[in-house]
Amino acid sequence: MKNLHDMSDEQLALSYIDGNNRAFDLLLSRNQSKLYAYIFFVVHNRDVADDMFQETFVKVISKLQEGKYSTTGKFSAWLMRIAHNVIMDWYREQRQDRIVEPTADNDLSNLTGSDLFESNIENRFVNAQVMDDVRKIMNSLPATQREVVYMRYYQQMSFKEISETTNVSINTALGRMRYALLNMRRLAKQHNVSLQLS
């Protein structure tokens, strides 16, 4: 039998369905930080993100045990789709119609972009300011646009994966990205902000 650590996420999911609880523990450890980062990025509230993270994994366990998982796609995309649905259900309950209003504390500080910085101190300072400006501009986008930007640039998901995760067509996902970029350019111009890294 194959070692659990050598299995893909899809194989681990099937192993868990067959009764191997250690397979699920490994699935959780492989996916938890990426999933939590995604949820927190969208909701901007640690307590809500904690609850949604737990609810997502409860739903994952239920769906796996009910046989509602197939290996036709990536496990991580299936997981993100469940998380997306949990988030959207929460927004509907909050009657916010999928829009996140920016608050003073949702500064996206968990996305530093420090790997883009060069060693030059002046460049580091300029780049830090640019990244700070980008975070502020992104915070003013509607949740659907902010979500697609996050999935595309911070999680390197394809538009096909984004459309499957958010249950919209590829054209809708592309449209949301287009409007997000247009809105970010407009806001940058309004506030005289340069979005160029040194």
PDB file of C-alpha atoms in Angstrom:
ATOM      1  CA  MET A   1       0.000   0.000   0.000  1.00  0.00           C
ATOM      2  CA  LYS A   2       1.181   3.516  -0.837  1.00  0.00           C
ATOM      3  CA  ASN A   3       2.510   5.720   1.993  1.00  0.00           C
ATOM      4  CA  LEU A   4      -0.041   8.426   2.914  1.00  0.00           C
ATOM      5  CA  HIS A   5       2.547  11.189   2.454  1.00  0.00           C
ATOM      6  CA  ASP A   6       3.133  10.044  -1.132  1.00  0.00           C
ATOM      7  CA  MET A   7      -0.575  10.253  -2.003  1.00  0.00           C
ATOM      8  CA  SER A   8      -2.194  13.145  -3.814  1.00  0.00           C
ATOM      9  CA  ASP A   9      -4.995  15.044  -2.076  1.00  0.00           C
ATOM     10  CA  GLU A  10      -7.473  13.246  -4.294  1.00  0.00           C
ATOM     11  CA  GLN A  11      -6.095   9.847  -3.239  1.00  0.00           C
ATOM     12  CA  LEU A  12      -6.166  10.912   0.425  1.00  0.00           C
ATOM     13  CA  ALA A  13      -9.830  11.893   0.099  1.00  0.00           C
ATOM     14  CA  LEU A  14     -10.654   8.459  -1.301  1.00  0.00           C
ATOM     15  CA  SER A  15      -8.624   6.807   1.451  1.00  0.00           C
ATOM     16  CA  TYR A  16     -10.595   8.761   4.063  1.00  0.00           C
ATOM     17  CA  ILE A  17     -13.856   7.671   2.415  1.00  0.00           C
ATOM     18  CA  ASP A  18     -12.584   4.089   2.802  1.00  0.00           C
ATOM     19  CA  GLY A  19     -12.205   4.680   6.556  1.00  0.00           C
ATOM     20  CA  ASN A  20      -8.643   5.947   7.003  1.00  0.00           C
ATOM     21  CA  ASN A  21      -8.942   8.898   9.424  1.00  0.00           C
ATOM     22  CA  ARG A  22      -5.194   9.609   9.219  1.00  0.00           C
ATOM     23  CA  ALA A  23      -5.704  10.422   5.540  1.00  0.00           C
ATOM     24  CA  PHE A  24      -8.109  13.195   6.499  1.00  0.00           C
ATOM     25  CA  ASP A  25      -5.650  14.580   9.085  1.00  0.00           C
ATOM     26  CA  LEU A  26      -3.039  14.862   6.343  1.00  0.00           C
ATOM     27  CA  LEU A  27      -5.550  16.474   3.952  1.00  0.00           C
ATOM     28  CA  LEU A  28      -6.375  19.041   6.624  1.00  0.00           C
ATOM     29  CA  SER A  29      -2.736  19.836   7.363  1.00  0.00           C
ATOM     30  CA  ARG A  30      -1.936  20.242   3.642  1.00  0.00           C
ATOM     31  CA  ASN A  31      -4.843  22.593   2.937  1.00  0.00           C
ATOM     32  CA  GLN A  32      -5.618  24.471   6.133  1.00  0.00           C
ATOM     33  CA  SER A  33      -3.343  27.510   5.773  1.00  0.00           C
ATOM     34  CA  LYS A  34      -4.312  28.215   2.141  1.00  0.00           C
ATOM     35  CA  LEU A  35      -8.015  27.757   2.915  1.00  0.00           C
ATOM     36  CA  TYR A  36      -7.920  29.907   6.047  1.00  0.00           C
ATOM     37  CA  ALA A  37      -6.013  32.674   4.227  1.00  0.00           C
ATOM     38  CA  TYR A  38      -8.684  32.696   1.506  1.00  0.00           C
ATOM     39  CA  ILE A  39     -11.581  32.861   3.994  1.00  0.00           C
ATOM     40  CA  PHE A  40      -9.926  35.570   6.092  1.00  0.00           C
ATOM     41  CA  PHE A  41      -9.083  37.610   3.004  1.00  0.00           C
ATOM     42  CA  VAL A  42     -12.755  37.697   2.008  1.00  0.00           C
ATOM     43  CA  VAL A  43     -14.402  38.260   5.413  1.00  0.00           C
ATOM     44  CA  HIS A  44     -11.742  40.368   7.191  1.00  0.00           C
ATOM     45  CA  ASN A  45     -12.779  39.132  10.620  1.00  0.00           C
ATOM     46  CA  ARG A  46     -10.749  36.514  12.487  1.00  0.00           C
ATOM     47  CA  ASP A  47     -13.654  35.188  14.586  1.00  0.00           C
ATOM     48  CA  VAL A  48     -15.922  34.844  11.541  1.00  0.00           C
ATOM     49  CA  ALA A  49     -13.064  33.277   9.542  1.00  0.00           C
ATOM     50  CA  ASP A  50     -12.467  30.737  12.347  1.00  0.00           C
ATOM     51  CA  ASP A  51     -16.154  29.789  12.337  1.00  0.00           C
ATOM     52  CA  MET A  52     -16.283  29.536   8.544  1.00  0.00           C
ATOM     53  CA  PHE A  53     -13.100  27.467   8.438  1.00  0.00           C
ATOM     54  CA  GLN A  54     -14.607  24.972  10.878  1.00  0.00           C
ATOM     55  CA  GLU A  55     -17.953  24.952   9.072  1.00  0.00           C
ATOM     56  CA  THR A  56     -16.181  24.325   5.766  1.00  0.00           C
ATOM     57  CA  PHE A  57     -14.395  21.259   7.127  1.00  0.00           C
ATOM     58  CA  VAL A  58     -17.577  19.948   8.738  1.00  0.00           C
ATOM     59  CA  LYS A  59     -19.225  20.179   5.302  1.00  0.00           C
ATOM     60  CA  VAL A  60     -16.196  18.536   3.665  1.00  0.00           C
ATOM     61  CA  ILE A  61     -16.390  15.609   6.091  1.00  0.00           C
ATOM     62  CA  SER A  62     -20.151  15.266   5.526  1.00  0.00           C
ATOM     63  CA  LYS A  63     -19.825  15.392   1.746  1.00  0.00           C
ATOM     64  CA  LEU A  64     -16.983  12.874   1.754  1.00  0.00           C
ATOM     65  CA  GLN A  65     -18.925  10.491   3.993  1.00  0.00           C
ATOM     66  CA  GLU A  66     -22.045  10.893   1.836  1.00  0.00           C
ATOM     67  CA  GLY A  67     -20.021   9.991  -1.267  1.00  0.00           C
ATOM     68  CA  LYS A  68     -20.453  13.459  -2.832  1.00  0.00           C
ATOM     69  CA  TYR A  69     -16.842  13.729  -3.931  1.00  0.00           C
ATOM     70  CA  SER A  70     -15.378  12.566  -7.216  1.00  0.00           C
ATOM     71  CA  THR A  71     -11.766  12.810  -8.331  1.00  0.00           C
ATOM     72  CA  THR A  72     -12.623  14.496 -11.627  1.00  0.00           C
ATOM     73  CA  GLY A  73     -11.010  17.766 -10.485  1.00  0.00           C
ATOM     74  CA  LYS A  74      -8.467  19.000  -7.991  1.00  0.00           C
ATOM     75  CA  PHE A  75      -9.377  18.413  -4.343  1.00  0.00           C
ATOM     76  CA  SER A  76      -8.217  21.936  -3.472  1.00  0.00           C
ATOM     77  CA  ALA A  77     -10.631  23.455  -6.018  1.00  0.00           C
ATOM     78  CA  TRP A  78     -13.496  21.363  -4.578  1.00  0.00           C
ATOM     79  CA  LEU A  79     -12.509  22.505  -1.086  1.00  0.00           C
ATOM     80  CA  MET A  80     -12.394  26.176  -2.145  1.00  0.00           C
ATOM     81  CA  ARG A  81     -15.824  25.847  -3.769  1.00  0.00           C
ATOM     82  CA  ILE A  82     -17.276  24.593  -0.472  1.00  0.00           C
ATOM     83  CA  ALA A  83     -15.604  27.461   1.404  1.00  0.00           C
ATOM     84  CA  HIS A  84     -16.936  29.947  -1.149  1.00  0.00           C
ATOM     85  CA  ASN A  85     -20.466  28.612  -0.636  1.00  0.00           C
ATOM     86  CA  VAL A  86     -20.114  28.866   3.153  1.00  0.00           C
ATOM     87  CA  ILE A  87     -18.975  32.487   2.798  1.00  0.00           C
ATOM     88  CA  MET A  88     -21.801  33.386   0.430  1.00  0.00           C
ATOM     89  CA  ASP A  89     -24.373  31.747   2.725  1.00  0.00           C
ATOM     90  CA  TRP A  90     -23.041  33.816   5.611  1.00  0.00           C
ATOM     91  CA  TYR A  91     -23.269  37.022   3.571  1.00  0.00           C
ATOM     92  CA  ARG A  92     -26.847  36.211   2.605  1.00  0.00           C
ATOM     93  CA  GLU A  93     -27.686  35.708   6.269  1.00  0.00           C
ATOM     94  CA  GLN A  94     -26.090  39.045   7.061  1.00  0.00           C
ATOM     95  CA  ARG A  95     -28.168  40.649   4.267  1.00  0.00           C
ATOM     96  CA  GLN A  96     -25.067  42.221   2.800  1.00  0.00           C
ATOM     97  CA  ASP A  97     -25.704  40.830  -0.681  1.00  0.00           C
ATOM     98  CA  ARG A  98     -22.104  39.597  -1.092  1.00  0.00           C
ATOM     99  CA  ILE A  99     -20.562  43.041  -0.602  1.00  0.00           C
ATOM    100  CA  VAL A 100     -17.900  43.588   2.035  1.00  0.00           C
ATOM    101  CA  GLU A 101     -17.694  47.140   3.258  1.00  0.00           C
ATOM    102  CA  PRO A 102     -14.128  48.132   3.999  1.00  0.00           C
ATOM    103  CA  THR A 103     -13.378  48.944   7.614  1.00  0.00           C
ATOM    104  CA  ALA A 104     -10.430  50.587   9.269  1.00  0.00           C
ATOM    105  CA  ASP A 105      -8.924  47.268  10.336  1.00  0.00           C
ATOM    106  CA  ASN A 106      -9.035  45.258   7.074  1.00  0.00           C
ATOM    107  CA  ASP A 107      -5.732  46.462   5.724  1.00  0.00           C
ATOM    108  CA  LEU A 108      -4.734  43.131   4.140  1.00  0.00           C
ATOM    109  CA  SER A 109      -1.631  43.049   6.336  1.00  0.00           C
ATOM    110  CA  ASN A 110      -1.448  39.299   5.808  1.00  0.00           C
ATOM    111  CA  LEU A 111      -0.379  39.937   2.193  1.00  0.00           C
ATOM    112  CA  THR A 112       3.042  41.534   2.355  1.00  0.00           C
ATOM    113  CA  GLY A 113       4.467  40.946  -1.086  1.00  0.00           C
ATOM    114  CA  SER A 114       7.887  41.062   0.600  1.00  0.00           C
ATOM    115  CA  ASP A 115       9.240  38.463  -1.809  1.00  0.00           C
ATOM    116  CA  LEU A 116       8.949  41.116  -4.543  1.00  0.00           C
ATOM    117  CA  PHE A 117      11.196  43.590  -2.736  1.00  0.00           C
ATOM    118  CA  GLU A 118      14.788  44.107  -3.712  1.00  0.00           C
ATOM    119  CA  SER A 119      17.591  44.567  -1.208  1.00  0.00           C
ATOM    120  CA  ASN A 120      18.010  48.283  -1.853  1.00  0.00           C
ATOM    121  CA  ILE A 121      16.649  50.168   1.181  1.00  0.00           C
ATOM    122  CA  GLU A 122      15.145  52.978  -0.891  1.00  0.00           C
ATOM    123  CA  ASN A 123      13.432  50.487  -3.206  1.00  0.00           C
ATOM    124  CA  ARG A 124      12.158  48.577  -0.191  1.00  0.00           C
ATOM    125  CA  PHE A 125      10.606  51.727   1.220  1.00  0.00           C
ATOM    126  CA  VAL A 126       8.997  52.683  -2.111  1.00  0.00           C
ATOM    127  CA  ASN A 127       7.757  49.125  -2.697  1.00  0.00           C
ATOM    128  CA  ALA A 128       6.335  48.895   0.833  1.00  0.00           C
ATOM    129  CA  GLN A 129       4.387  52.089   0.171  1.00  0.00           C
ATOM    130  CA  VAL A 130       3.132  50.768  -3.192  1.00  0.00           C
ATOM    131  CA  MET A 131       1.987  47.487  -1.606  1.00  0.00           C
ATOM    132  CA  ASP A 132       0.270  49.425   1.185  1.00  0.00           C
ATOM    133  CA  ASP A 133      -1.528  51.560  -1.415  1.00  0.00           C
ATOM    134  CA  VAL A 134      -2.547  48.439  -3.369  1.00  0.00           C
ATOM    135  CA  ARG A 135      -3.987  46.864  -0.200  1.00  0.00           C
ATOM    136  CA  LYS A 136      -5.986  50.010   0.529  1.00  0.00           C
ATOM    137  CA  ILE A 137      -7.331  50.135  -3.023  1.00  0.00           C
ATOM    138  CA  MET A 138      -8.225  46.420  -2.969  1.00  0.00           C
ATOM    139  CA  ASN A 139     -10.122  46.934   0.281  1.00  0.00           C
ATOM    140  CA  SER A 140     -12.518  49.270  -1.469  1.00  0.00           C
ATOM    141  CA  LEU A 141     -13.476  46.700  -4.135  1.00  0.00           C
ATOM    142  CA  PRO A 142     -16.724  44.725  -3.815  1.00  0.00           C
ATOM    143  CA  ALA A 143     -16.185  41.258  -2.313  1.00  0.00           C
ATOM    144  CA  THR A 144     -16.737  39.444  -5.629  1.00  0.00           C
ATOM    145  CA  GLN A 145     -14.006  41.487  -7.333  1.00  0.00           C
ATOM    146  CA  ARG A 146     -11.609  41.294  -4.376  1.00  0.00           C
ATOM    147  CA  GLU A 147     -12.151  37.524  -4.248  1.00  0.00           C
ATOM    148  CA  VAL A 148     -11.234  36.954  -7.914  1.00  0.00           C
ATOM    149  CA  VAL A 149      -8.115  39.160  -7.596  1.00  0.00           C
ATOM    150  CA  TYR A 150      -7.032  37.177  -4.527  1.00  0.00           C
ATOM    151  CA  MET A 151      -7.621  33.808  -6.192  1.00  0.00           C
ATOM    152  CA  ARG A 152      -5.828  34.843  -9.387  1.00  0.00           C
ATOM    153  CA  TYR A 153      -2.783  36.691  -8.012  1.00  0.00           C
ATOM    154  CA  TYR A 154      -2.268  35.294  -4.530  1.00  0.00           C
ATOM    155  CA  GLN A 155      -3.356  31.696  -5.101  1.00  0.00           C
ATOM    156  CA  GLN A 156      -2.363  31.453  -8.803  1.00  0.00           C
ATOM    157  CA  MET A 157      -5.699  29.862  -9.719  1.00  0.00           C
ATOM    158  CA  SER A 158      -6.708  29.702 -13.373  1.00  0.00           C
ATOM    159  CA  PHE A 159      -9.924  31.428 -14.452  1.00  0.00           C
ATOM    160  CA  LYS A 160     -11.405  27.972 -15.007  1.00  0.00           C
ATOM    161  CA  GLU A 161     -10.638  27.073 -11.367  1.00  0.00           C
ATOM    162  CA  ILE A 162     -11.980  30.438 -10.190  1.00  0.00           C
ATOM    163  CA  SER A 163     -15.216  29.954 -12.140  1.00  0.00           C
ATOM    164  CA  GLU A 164     -15.665  26.438 -10.722  1.00  0.00           C
ATOM    165  CA  THR A 165     -14.891  27.588  -7.179  1.00  0.00           C
ATOM    166  CA  THR A 166     -17.279  30.534  -7.264  1.00  0.00           C
ATOM    167  CA  ASN A 167     -19.973  28.743  -9.317  1.00  0.00           C
ATOM    168  CA  VAL A 168     -19.977  31.321 -12.119  1.00  0.00           C
ATOM    169  CA  SER A 169     -19.068  31.137 -15.795  1.00  0.00           C
ATOM    170  CA  ILE A 170     -15.510  31.803 -16.929  1.00  0.00           C
ATOM    171  CA  ASN A 171     -16.796  34.957 -18.649  1.00  0.00           C
ATOM    172  CA  THR A 172     -18.232  36.207 -15.343  1.00  0.00           C
ATOM    173  CA  ALA A 173     -14.937  35.502 -13.553  1.00  0.00           C
ATOM    174  CA  LEU A 174     -13.040  37.322 -16.326  1.00  0.00           C
ATOM    175  CA  GLY A 175     -15.529  40.197 -16.137  1.00  0.00           C
ATOM    176  CA  ARG A 176     -15.067  40.509 -12.384  1.00  0.00           C
ATOM    177  CA  MET A 177     -11.298  40.635 -12.851  1.00  0.00           C
ATOM    178  CA  ARG A 178     -11.645  43.237 -15.593  1.00  0.00           C
ATOM    179  CA  TYR A 179     -13.864  45.442 -13.419  1.00  0.00           C
ATOM    180  CA  ALA A 180     -11.559  44.956 -10.431  1.00  0.00           C
ATOM    181  CA  LEU A 181      -8.558  46.123 -12.464  1.00  0.00           C
ATOM    182  CA  LEU A 182     -10.505  49.045 -13.941  1.00  0.00           C
ATOM    183  CA  ASN A 183     -11.689  50.065 -10.472  1.00  0.00           C
ATOM    184  CA  MET A 184      -8.178  49.774  -9.052  1.00  0.00           C
ATOM    185  CA  ARG A 185      -6.739  51.914 -11.868  1.00  0.00           C
ATOM    186  CA  ARG A 186      -9.503  54.502 -11.408  1.00  0.00           C
ATOM    187  CA  LEU A 187      -8.956  54.637  -7.644  1.00  0.00           C
ATOM    188  CA  ALA A 188      -5.190  54.856  -8.096  1.00  0.00           C
ATOM    189  CA  LYS A 189      -5.629  57.758 -10.510  1.00  0.00           C
ATOM    190  CA  GLN A 190      -8.119  59.526  -8.207  1.00  0.00           C
ATOM    191  CA  HIS A 191      -5.743  59.271  -5.273  1.00  0.00           C
ATOM    192  CA  ASN A 192      -2.585  59.937  -7.293  1.00  0.00           C
ATOM    193  CA  VAL A 193      -1.146  56.539  -6.412  1.00  0.00           C
ATOM    194  CA  SER A 194       1.548  54.802  -8.440  1.00  0.00           C
ATOM    195  CA  LEU A 195       1.099  51.053  -8.701  1.00  0.00           C
ATOM    196  CA  GLN A 196       4.616  50.447 -10.074  1.00  0.00           C
ATOM    197  CA  LEU A 197       7.147  48.560  -7.957  1.00  0.00           C
ATOM    198  CA  SER A 198      10.727  49.818  -8.107  1.00  0.00           C
TER     199      SER A 198
END
